[in-house]
Amino acid sequence: IFQYMSKKQLTTATIILAIFIAGFLFFRPSVWQNRIESYLNNQLDKEGWTININRLSGHLMSTIHTNDISLVNKNGSSILLPKISTRIKIISLLKGEIQLSELNLSNAEIYLSTELEDTLDGEKPSNFFPEKIPLNIKNLHADGQLFLDRNDSSRVMHFLIDGSIKPNNSNMTIDLLKFELFSAEPRLDIVMNNIKGDLSSKKISIDVGKANINGFPLGGHFEYKLGTSQLLKGEISLFEYNIPSKIFSQLPLQPELSKISAIFLFESDMKIFKGEIEINNELGLAMSGEFNLERKIDYFQLHSLGLSGNDATLNIKGMYENDGRFNGTIELAQLDISQWITRGN
């Protein structure tokens, strides 16, 4: 083919081929290994983190891979990443910054420091600065385990994250297609879809399109203000929840109340939860009222839940234990269930 090319065309083709070969060799991971690790440590050091990267493979023009990355924080927290694949933005890399268009983490292990454990337990004020976390990832997929207590292997949460995150000077913006969190003790099973929000050291603001938390189908918006006086506000919708049929199994006439919807407006200092509630279903049940709930160490104390509507009143008080049992009193007055009767014995 070269015999049919002019000298000028041959020179141009040779230059292009030389540039391609030089670029291919220049952007091999082995050439950039030390620089990438140095760049990351420069970005992470501001927040007390140090990263150690195993040998990189693949190519910077496509996808690079590595195993056994470790991150350690001065406060004692640590992250182990046994398997990673990622795509680095070349222009940012040439500027001395690390920005990722794609990041896949498998089987990550996150160990919290004692300081952060105390923060989660409410013993210390939050030291949470997501706006300073140097993570800018267009496509993020991560799964692994979060260990809440280094001395208790049972206190572990399994997580999955799929979406994007982008920090700026004031907050970190998240746009997640999916978020899952599972824990056996305490029992927690969360699946969320379409999550958008902003995270900062001053406030967390989240919109959830669809979620299922311990069997409850939910969605809505909440804001959590951080600082010396913490405050949580939210508007949560319960979507057509199927009440377990065993609740009505002992009644001689069983009402068709098995599917209800509700809206909760609440605020909390993370110990006392107060707010308003509205309940309805397709058959015309409509009740509204207020509730007062207090979080204890091993249970939730429902001080009051008062509802009225359909010429009826409902008052509930009691204790909801971590194992899912409820002990309390329920007072229901003047409820006409004739329109919801479905069968009798």
mmCIF file of C-alpha atoms in Angstrom:
data_model
loop_
_atom_site.group_PDB
_atom_site.id
_atom_site.type_symbol
_atom_site.label_atom_id
_atom_site.label_comp_id
_atom_site.label_asym_id
_atom_site.label_seq_id
_atom_site.Cartn_x
_atom_site.Cartn_y
_atom_site.Cartn_z
ATOM 1 C CA ILE A 1 0.000 0.000 0.000
ATOM 2 C CA PHE A 2 2.946 2.333 0.696
ATOM 3 C CA GLN A 3 4.060 2.205 -2.981
ATOM 4 C CA TYR A 4 0.875 4.013 -4.017
ATOM 5 C CA MET A 5 1.318 6.795 -1.450
ATOM 6 C CA SER A 6 3.038 10.062 -2.209
ATOM 7 C CA LYS A 7 6.030 11.120 -0.166
ATOM 8 C CA LYS A 8 3.902 13.689 1.680
ATOM 9 C CA GLN A 9 1.210 11.116 2.472
ATOM 10 C CA LEU A 10 3.822 8.633 3.643
ATOM 11 C CA THR A 11 5.389 11.225 5.915
ATOM 12 C CA THR A 12 1.991 12.122 7.387
ATOM 13 C CA ALA A 13 1.105 8.469 7.971
ATOM 14 C CA THR A 14 4.480 7.857 9.611
ATOM 15 C CA ILE A 15 4.019 10.829 11.959
ATOM 16 C CA ILE A 16 0.516 9.693 12.900
ATOM 17 C CA LEU A 17 1.746 6.155 13.544
ATOM 18 C CA ALA A 18 4.657 7.479 15.621
ATOM 19 C CA ILE A 19 2.302 9.667 17.673
ATOM 20 C CA PHE A 20 -0.014 6.707 18.229
ATOM 21 C CA ILE A 21 2.831 4.433 19.353
ATOM 22 C CA ALA A 22 4.301 7.164 21.571
ATOM 23 C CA GLY A 23 0.897 7.850 23.105
ATOM 24 C CA PHE A 24 0.306 4.162 23.676
ATOM 25 C CA LEU A 25 3.658 3.796 25.423
ATOM 26 C CA PHE A 26 3.350 7.093 27.324
ATOM 27 C CA PHE A 27 -0.034 6.250 28.833
ATOM 28 C CA ARG A 28 0.862 2.779 30.062
ATOM 29 C CA PRO A 29 -0.113 2.420 33.771
ATOM 30 C CA SER A 30 3.445 1.494 34.722
ATOM 31 C CA VAL A 31 4.659 4.903 33.516
ATOM 32 C CA TRP A 32 2.055 6.730 35.628
ATOM 33 C CA GLN A 33 1.927 4.411 38.670
ATOM 34 C CA ASN A 34 3.982 6.618 40.997
ATOM 35 C CA ARG A 35 2.448 9.841 39.688
ATOM 36 C CA ILE A 36 -1.115 8.592 40.161
ATOM 37 C CA GLU A 37 -0.370 7.470 43.704
ATOM 38 C CA SER A 38 1.353 10.805 44.425
ATOM 39 C CA TYR A 39 -1.546 12.822 42.948
ATOM 40 C CA LEU A 40 -4.093 10.868 44.999
ATOM 41 C CA ASN A 41 -2.114 11.253 48.202
ATOM 42 C CA ASN A 42 -1.856 15.001 47.601
ATOM 43 C CA GLN A 43 -5.635 15.210 47.237
ATOM 44 C CA LEU A 44 -6.412 12.858 50.132
ATOM 45 C CA ASP A 45 -3.806 14.146 52.580
ATOM 46 C CA LYS A 46 -5.886 17.274 53.258
ATOM 47 C CA GLU A 47 -8.463 15.017 54.926
ATOM 48 C CA GLY A 48 -5.941 12.834 56.717
ATOM 49 C CA TRP A 49 -5.971 9.899 54.280
ATOM 50 C CA THR A 50 -3.045 7.935 52.830
ATOM 51 C CA ILE A 51 -3.439 5.547 49.892
ATOM 52 C CA ASN A 52 -1.275 2.609 48.857
ATOM 53 C CA ILE A 53 -1.851 1.197 45.344
ATOM 54 C CA ASN A 54 -0.773 -2.209 44.100
ATOM 55 C CA ARG A 55 0.563 -2.659 40.541
ATOM 56 C CA LEU A 56 -1.728 -1.183 37.863
ATOM 57 C CA SER A 57 -2.615 -3.062 34.680
ATOM 58 C CA GLY A 58 -4.600 -2.271 31.537
ATOM 59 C CA HIS A 59 -4.186 1.084 29.811
ATOM 60 C CA LEU A 60 -5.008 4.696 30.666
ATOM 61 C CA MET A 61 -6.639 5.224 27.274
ATOM 62 C CA SER A 62 -9.241 2.600 28.196
ATOM 63 C CA THR A 63 -9.638 0.831 31.565
ATOM 64 C CA ILE A 64 -7.068 0.175 34.263
ATOM 65 C CA HIS A 65 -7.247 -2.535 36.913
ATOM 66 C CA THR A 66 -5.598 -3.215 40.235
ATOM 67 C CA ASN A 67 -5.984 -5.343 43.339
ATOM 68 C CA ASP A 68 -5.497 -4.692 47.040
ATOM 69 C CA ILE A 69 -5.665 -0.904 47.404
ATOM 70 C CA SER A 70 -5.616 0.304 51.000
ATOM 71 C CA LEU A 71 -6.599 3.688 52.458
ATOM 72 C CA VAL A 72 -5.825 4.653 56.054
ATOM 73 C CA ASN A 73 -6.985 7.751 57.910
ATOM 74 C CA LYS A 74 -5.233 9.446 60.816
ATOM 75 C CA ASN A 75 -8.364 8.951 62.933
ATOM 76 C CA GLY A 76 -8.016 5.159 62.636
ATOM 77 C CA SER A 77 -10.524 4.473 59.867
ATOM 78 C CA SER A 78 -9.391 2.233 57.032
ATOM 79 C CA ILE A 79 -10.674 1.005 53.664
ATOM 80 C CA LEU A 80 -9.545 -2.152 51.869
ATOM 81 C CA LEU A 81 -10.347 -2.477 48.160
ATOM 82 C CA PRO A 82 -9.467 -5.965 46.902
ATOM 83 C CA LYS A 83 -10.590 -5.447 43.285
ATOM 84 C CA ILE A 84 -10.898 -2.233 41.247
ATOM 85 C CA SER A 85 -11.393 -1.243 37.625
ATOM 86 C CA THR A 86 -11.574 2.405 36.577
ATOM 87 C CA ARG A 87 -11.326 4.912 33.738
ATOM 88 C CA ILE A 88 -9.292 8.055 34.450
ATOM 89 C CA LYS A 89 -9.895 11.352 32.628
ATOM 90 C CA ILE A 90 -6.673 11.998 30.710
ATOM 91 C CA ILE A 91 -6.927 15.818 30.604
ATOM 92 C CA SER A 92 -7.330 16.029 34.391
ATOM 93 C CA LEU A 93 -4.461 13.595 34.844
ATOM 94 C CA LEU A 94 -2.157 15.799 32.764
ATOM 95 C CA LYS A 95 -3.127 18.698 35.061
ATOM 96 C CA GLY A 96 -2.092 16.700 38.114
ATOM 97 C CA GLU A 97 -5.615 15.825 39.260
ATOM 98 C CA ILE A 98 -7.507 12.545 39.430
ATOM 99 C CA GLN A 99 -11.035 12.557 38.041
ATOM 100 C CA LEU A 100 -12.780 9.308 37.179
ATOM 101 C CA SER A 101 -15.372 8.746 34.489
ATOM 102 C CA GLU A 102 -15.987 5.233 35.811
ATOM 103 C CA LEU A 103 -15.138 3.309 38.990
ATOM 104 C CA ASN A 104 -16.045 -0.260 39.898
ATOM 105 C CA LEU A 105 -15.249 -1.537 43.413
ATOM 106 C CA SER A 106 -15.958 -5.114 44.455
ATOM 107 C CA ASN A 107 -15.975 -6.560 47.972
ATOM 108 C CA ALA A 108 -14.778 -3.359 49.663
ATOM 109 C CA GLU A 109 -14.168 -3.465 53.424
ATOM 110 C CA ILE A 110 -14.638 -0.260 55.444
ATOM 111 C CA TYR A 111 -13.566 -0.106 59.089
ATOM 112 C CA LEU A 112 -14.702 2.886 61.140
ATOM 113 C CA SER A 113 -12.527 4.535 63.745
ATOM 114 C CA THR A 114 -13.653 4.638 67.371
ATOM 115 C CA GLU A 115 -14.300 8.360 66.869
ATOM 116 C CA LEU A 116 -16.734 7.697 64.026
ATOM 117 C CA GLU A 117 -18.360 4.822 65.926
ATOM 118 C CA ASP A 118 -19.081 7.239 68.785
ATOM 119 C CA THR A 119 -20.483 9.752 66.285
ATOM 120 C CA LEU A 120 -22.892 7.154 64.899
ATOM 121 C CA ASP A 121 -23.944 6.223 68.430
ATOM 122 C CA GLY A 122 -24.593 9.900 69.230
ATOM 123 C CA GLU A 123 -21.821 10.154 71.825
ATOM 124 C CA LYS A 124 -19.816 12.758 69.910
ATOM 125 C CA PRO A 125 -20.709 15.542 67.468
ATOM 126 C CA SER A 126 -20.371 14.752 63.781
ATOM 127 C CA ASN A 127 -17.047 15.311 62.030
ATOM 128 C CA PHE A 128 -18.482 14.876 58.544
ATOM 129 C CA PHE A 129 -17.105 16.870 55.594
ATOM 130 C CA PRO A 130 -18.277 15.298 52.302
ATOM 131 C CA GLU A 131 -17.610 18.540 50.383
ATOM 132 C CA LYS A 132 -13.904 17.974 51.063
ATOM 133 C CA ILE A 133 -13.818 14.379 49.838
ATOM 134 C CA PRO A 134 -11.955 14.474 46.487
ATOM 135 C CA LEU A 135 -14.203 12.064 44.610
ATOM 136 C CA ASN A 136 -15.580 13.074 41.211
ATOM 137 C CA ILE A 137 -17.001 9.968 39.565
ATOM 138 C CA LYS A 138 -19.467 9.953 36.692
ATOM 139 C CA ASN A 139 -20.260 6.237 36.885
ATOM 140 C CA LEU A 140 -19.752 4.572 40.271
ATOM 141 C CA HIS A 141 -20.505 0.990 41.218
ATOM 142 C CA ALA A 142 -19.403 -0.248 44.628
ATOM 143 C CA ASP A 143 -20.293 -3.115 46.902
ATOM 144 C CA GLY A 144 -18.836 -4.398 50.130
ATOM 145 C CA GLN A 145 -19.074 -4.361 53.901
ATOM 146 C CA LEU A 146 -19.081 -1.586 56.491
ATOM 147 C CA PHE A 147 -17.789 -2.735 59.896
ATOM 148 C CA LEU A 148 -19.337 -0.632 62.661
ATOM 149 C CA ASP A 149 -17.278 -2.162 65.472
ATOM 150 C CA ARG A 150 -13.811 -3.636 65.045
ATOM 151 C CA ASN A 151 -14.313 -5.770 68.163
ATOM 152 C CA ASP A 152 -17.723 -7.156 67.172
ATOM 153 C CA SER A 153 -17.868 -8.948 63.818
ATOM 154 C CA SER A 154 -21.673 -9.185 64.023
ATOM 155 C CA ARG A 155 -22.017 -5.411 63.652
ATOM 156 C CA VAL A 156 -21.488 -5.260 59.915
ATOM 157 C CA MET A 157 -23.517 -3.713 57.111
ATOM 158 C CA HIS A 158 -23.487 -4.895 53.512
ATOM 159 C CA PHE A 159 -23.898 -2.165 50.893
ATOM 160 C CA LEU A 160 -24.266 -1.559 47.174
ATOM 161 C CA ILE A 161 -24.021 1.835 45.425
ATOM 162 C CA ASP A 162 -24.702 2.563 41.761
ATOM 163 C CA GLY A 163 -24.687 6.146 40.426
ATOM 164 C CA SER A 164 -22.546 9.283 40.358
ATOM 165 C CA ILE A 165 -21.004 11.677 42.878
ATOM 166 C CA LYS A 166 -19.519 15.127 42.368
ATOM 167 C CA PRO A 167 -18.062 17.464 45.012
ATOM 168 C CA ASN A 168 -17.694 21.250 44.927
ATOM 169 C CA ASN A 169 -16.675 23.875 47.464
ATOM 170 C CA SER A 170 -19.949 23.750 49.396
ATOM 171 C CA ASN A 171 -21.301 20.187 49.109
ATOM 172 C CA MET A 172 -21.157 16.820 47.415
ATOM 173 C CA THR A 173 -23.911 16.135 44.888
ATOM 174 C CA ILE A 174 -25.124 12.560 44.558
ATOM 175 C CA ASP A 175 -27.300 11.031 41.831
ATOM 176 C CA LEU A 176 -27.761 7.336 42.524
ATOM 177 C CA LEU A 177 -29.757 4.851 40.504
ATOM 178 C CA LYS A 178 -29.613 2.348 43.351
ATOM 179 C CA PHE A 179 -28.515 2.114 46.972
ATOM 180 C CA GLU A 180 -28.798 -1.021 49.091
ATOM 181 C CA LEU A 181 -27.925 -1.546 52.752
ATOM 182 C CA PHE A 182 -28.413 -4.735 54.735
ATOM 183 C CA SER A 183 -27.641 -5.577 58.358
ATOM 184 C CA ALA A 184 -28.580 -8.640 60.389
ATOM 185 C CA GLU A 185 -28.039 -6.969 63.794
ATOM 186 C CA PRO A 186 -29.673 -4.519 64.112
ATOM 187 C CA ARG A 187 -32.111 -5.781 61.486
ATOM 188 C CA LEU A 188 -31.984 -3.460 58.507
ATOM 189 C CA ASP A 189 -32.950 -4.097 54.897
ATOM 190 C CA ILE A 190 -32.940 -1.011 52.657
ATOM 191 C CA VAL A 191 -33.319 -0.816 48.882
ATOM 192 C CA MET A 192 -33.554 2.667 47.322
ATOM 193 C CA ASN A 193 -33.896 3.808 43.712
ATOM 194 C CA ASN A 194 -33.513 7.236 42.124
ATOM 195 C CA ILE A 195 -31.780 9.113 44.952
ATOM 196 C CA LYS A 196 -30.737 12.718 44.400
ATOM 197 C CA GLY A 197 -29.303 15.095 46.938
ATOM 198 C CA ASP A 198 -26.565 17.238 48.421
ATOM 199 C CA LEU A 199 -24.263 16.316 51.298
ATOM 200 C CA SER A 200 -22.237 18.796 53.317
ATOM 201 C CA SER A 201 -20.841 19.254 56.813
ATOM 202 C CA LYS A 202 -23.795 21.545 57.590
ATOM 203 C CA LYS A 203 -26.756 19.787 56.001
ATOM 204 C CA ILE A 204 -27.843 16.644 54.189
ATOM 205 C CA SER A 205 -30.724 17.018 51.759
ATOM 206 C CA ILE A 206 -32.046 13.907 49.994
ATOM 207 C CA ASP A 207 -34.923 13.095 47.611
ATOM 208 C CA VAL A 208 -35.814 9.410 47.260
ATOM 209 C CA GLY A 209 -37.988 8.340 44.365
ATOM 210 C CA LYS A 210 -38.669 4.799 45.558
ATOM 211 C CA ALA A 211 -37.479 2.803 48.550
ATOM 212 C CA ASN A 212 -38.253 -0.311 50.544
ATOM 213 C CA ILE A 213 -37.124 -0.227 54.171
ATOM 214 C CA ASN A 214 -37.715 -3.399 56.182
ATOM 215 C CA GLY A 215 -40.706 -4.225 54.003
ATOM 216 C CA PHE A 216 -42.210 -0.723 53.945
ATOM 217 C CA PRO A 217 -42.525 0.852 50.444
ATOM 218 C CA LEU A 218 -41.528 4.507 50.872
ATOM 219 C CA GLY A 219 -40.487 7.665 49.072
ATOM 220 C CA GLY A 220 -40.066 11.337 49.845
ATOM 221 C CA HIS A 221 -37.703 14.067 50.979
ATOM 222 C CA PHE A 222 -35.738 14.745 54.148
ATOM 223 C CA GLU A 223 -33.206 17.240 55.451
ATOM 224 C CA TYR A 224 -30.744 16.640 58.247
ATOM 225 C CA LYS A 225 -29.014 19.656 59.785
ATOM 226 C CA LEU A 226 -25.703 18.845 61.431
ATOM 227 C CA GLY A 227 -23.955 20.641 64.257
ATOM 228 C CA THR A 228 -24.267 20.958 68.013
ATOM 229 C CA SER A 229 -28.075 20.801 67.743
ATOM 230 C CA GLN A 230 -29.018 18.182 65.157
ATOM 231 C CA LEU A 231 -32.396 18.379 63.443
ATOM 232 C CA LEU A 232 -34.072 15.979 61.030
ATOM 233 C CA LYS A 233 -37.094 17.056 58.990
ATOM 234 C CA GLY A 234 -38.939 15.085 56.385
ATOM 235 C CA GLU A 235 -42.006 14.319 54.349
ATOM 236 C CA ILE A 236 -42.270 10.580 53.755
ATOM 237 C CA SER A 237 -44.937 8.758 51.769
ATOM 238 C CA LEU A 238 -45.929 5.147 52.441
ATOM 239 C CA PHE A 239 -47.109 3.554 49.180
ATOM 240 C CA GLU A 240 -49.940 1.017 49.406
ATOM 241 C CA TYR A 241 -48.555 -1.004 52.280
ATOM 242 C CA ASN A 242 -50.072 -4.468 52.671
ATOM 243 C CA ILE A 243 -50.963 -4.947 56.333
ATOM 244 C CA PRO A 244 -50.161 -8.561 57.313
ATOM 245 C CA SER A 245 -53.373 -10.587 57.232
ATOM 246 C CA LYS A 246 -52.538 -12.233 60.598
ATOM 247 C CA ILE A 247 -53.424 -8.936 62.318
ATOM 248 C CA PHE A 248 -57.093 -9.538 61.448
ATOM 249 C CA SER A 249 -56.985 -13.357 61.497
ATOM 250 C CA GLN A 250 -58.778 -13.643 64.875
ATOM 251 C CA LEU A 251 -61.690 -11.406 63.918
ATOM 252 C CA PRO A 252 -64.979 -13.219 63.063
ATOM 253 C CA LEU A 253 -65.549 -10.619 60.344
ATOM 254 C CA GLN A 254 -62.441 -9.542 58.520
ATOM 255 C CA PRO A 255 -62.223 -6.016 57.071
ATOM 256 C CA GLU A 256 -60.526 -5.337 53.764
ATOM 257 C CA LEU A 257 -57.954 -2.904 55.178
ATOM 258 C CA SER A 258 -54.977 -4.837 53.865
ATOM 259 C CA LYS A 259 -53.575 -2.044 51.685
ATOM 260 C CA ILE A 260 -53.106 1.493 52.992
ATOM 261 C CA SER A 261 -51.184 4.620 52.042
ATOM 262 C CA ALA A 262 -49.865 7.291 54.380
ATOM 263 C CA ILE A 263 -47.996 10.603 54.480
ATOM 264 C CA PHE A 264 -45.723 11.506 57.401
ATOM 265 C CA LEU A 265 -44.585 15.054 58.161
ATOM 266 C CA PHE A 266 -42.068 14.971 60.996
ATOM 267 C CA GLU A 267 -39.086 16.531 62.702
ATOM 268 C CA SER A 268 -36.637 15.072 65.192
ATOM 269 C CA ASP A 269 -33.522 15.746 67.254
ATOM 270 C CA MET A 270 -32.656 12.041 66.618
ATOM 271 C CA LYS A 271 -34.146 11.065 69.974
ATOM 272 C CA ILE A 272 -37.694 12.437 69.859
ATOM 273 C CA PHE A 273 -39.736 12.121 66.652
ATOM 274 C CA LYS A 274 -42.852 14.264 66.390
ATOM 275 C CA GLY A 275 -45.127 14.997 63.498
ATOM 276 C CA GLU A 276 -48.362 14.587 61.618
ATOM 277 C CA ILE A 277 -49.725 11.591 59.776
ATOM 278 C CA GLU A 278 -52.464 11.025 57.214
ATOM 279 C CA ILE A 279 -53.742 7.531 56.346
ATOM 280 C CA ASN A 280 -56.129 6.419 53.607
ATOM 281 C CA ASN A 281 -57.019 3.535 51.323
ATOM 282 C CA GLU A 282 -59.007 2.986 48.130
ATOM 283 C CA LEU A 283 -62.165 1.999 49.985
ATOM 284 C CA GLY A 284 -62.571 5.341 51.674
ATOM 285 C CA LEU A 285 -60.666 5.007 54.919
ATOM 286 C CA ALA A 286 -59.317 8.473 55.766
ATOM 287 C CA MET A 287 -57.762 9.324 59.122
ATOM 288 C CA SER A 288 -55.257 11.936 60.234
ATOM 289 C CA GLY A 289 -53.551 12.969 63.439
ATOM 290 C CA GLU A 290 -50.246 13.307 65.277
ATOM 291 C CA PHE A 291 -47.576 11.056 66.723
ATOM 292 C CA ASN A 292 -44.807 11.267 69.351
ATOM 293 C CA LEU A 293 -42.053 8.649 69.232
ATOM 294 C CA GLU A 294 -38.887 8.402 71.344
ATOM 295 C CA ARG A 295 -35.775 6.388 70.470
ATOM 296 C CA LYS A 296 -34.344 4.385 73.353
ATOM 297 C CA ILE A 297 -31.227 2.192 73.412
ATOM 298 C CA ASP A 298 -32.989 -1.108 72.697
ATOM 299 C CA TYR A 299 -36.455 -0.046 71.584
ATOM 300 C CA PHE A 300 -38.740 2.761 70.408
ATOM 301 C CA GLN A 301 -41.261 4.210 72.849
ATOM 302 C CA LEU A 302 -44.475 5.333 71.170
ATOM 303 C CA HIS A 303 -45.810 7.924 73.591
ATOM 304 C CA SER A 304 -48.844 8.662 71.462
ATOM 305 C CA LEU A 305 -50.381 8.105 68.069
ATOM 306 C CA GLY A 306 -53.772 9.705 67.752
ATOM 307 C CA LEU A 307 -55.886 9.492 64.594
ATOM 308 C CA SER A 308 -59.389 10.592 63.791
ATOM 309 C CA GLY A 309 -61.627 10.374 60.744
ATOM 310 C CA ASN A 310 -64.663 8.546 59.373
ATOM 311 C CA ASP A 311 -66.358 9.488 62.676
ATOM 312 C CA ALA A 312 -63.835 7.249 64.478
ATOM 313 C CA THR A 313 -60.816 7.725 66.719
ATOM 314 C CA LEU A 314 -57.705 5.597 67.145
ATOM 315 C CA ASN A 315 -55.158 5.957 69.962
ATOM 316 C CA ILE A 316 -52.028 3.818 70.251
ATOM 317 C CA LYS A 317 -49.317 3.757 72.921
ATOM 318 C CA GLY A 318 -46.600 1.229 73.447
ATOM 319 C CA MET A 319 -43.108 -0.046 72.839
ATOM 320 C CA TYR A 320 -41.620 -1.312 69.566
ATOM 321 C CA GLU A 321 -38.698 -3.651 70.248
ATOM 322 C CA ASN A 322 -35.701 -4.313 67.989
ATOM 323 C CA ASP A 323 -36.901 -7.860 67.316
ATOM 324 C CA GLY A 324 -40.054 -6.466 65.685
ATOM 325 C CA ARG A 325 -42.489 -7.046 68.574
ATOM 326 C CA PHE A 326 -44.929 -4.358 69.704
ATOM 327 C CA ASN A 327 -46.238 -4.216 73.244
ATOM 328 C CA GLY A 328 -48.843 -1.593 74.029
ATOM 329 C CA THR A 329 -52.475 -0.561 73.972
ATOM 330 C CA ILE A 330 -54.757 0.239 71.058
ATOM 331 C CA GLU A 331 -58.037 2.063 71.574
ATOM 332 C CA LEU A 332 -60.434 2.205 68.628
ATOM 333 C CA ALA A 333 -63.821 3.892 68.983
ATOM 334 C CA GLN A 334 -66.824 4.332 66.685
ATOM 335 C CA LEU A 335 -65.302 2.724 63.591
ATOM 336 C CA ASP A 336 -67.948 1.555 61.135
ATOM 337 C CA ILE A 337 -66.311 -1.315 59.250
ATOM 338 C CA SER A 338 -69.445 -2.485 57.445
ATOM 339 C CA GLN A 339 -68.240 -1.067 54.123
ATOM 340 C CA TRP A 340 -64.980 -3.010 54.357
ATOM 341 C CA ILE A 341 -66.343 -6.422 55.460
ATOM 342 C CA THR A 342 -65.274 -9.054 52.942
ATOM 343 C CA ARG A 343 -66.238 -12.330 54.558
ATOM 344 C CA GLY A 344 -67.505 -13.888 57.749
ATOM 345 C CA ASN A 345 -67.356 -17.240 59.486
#
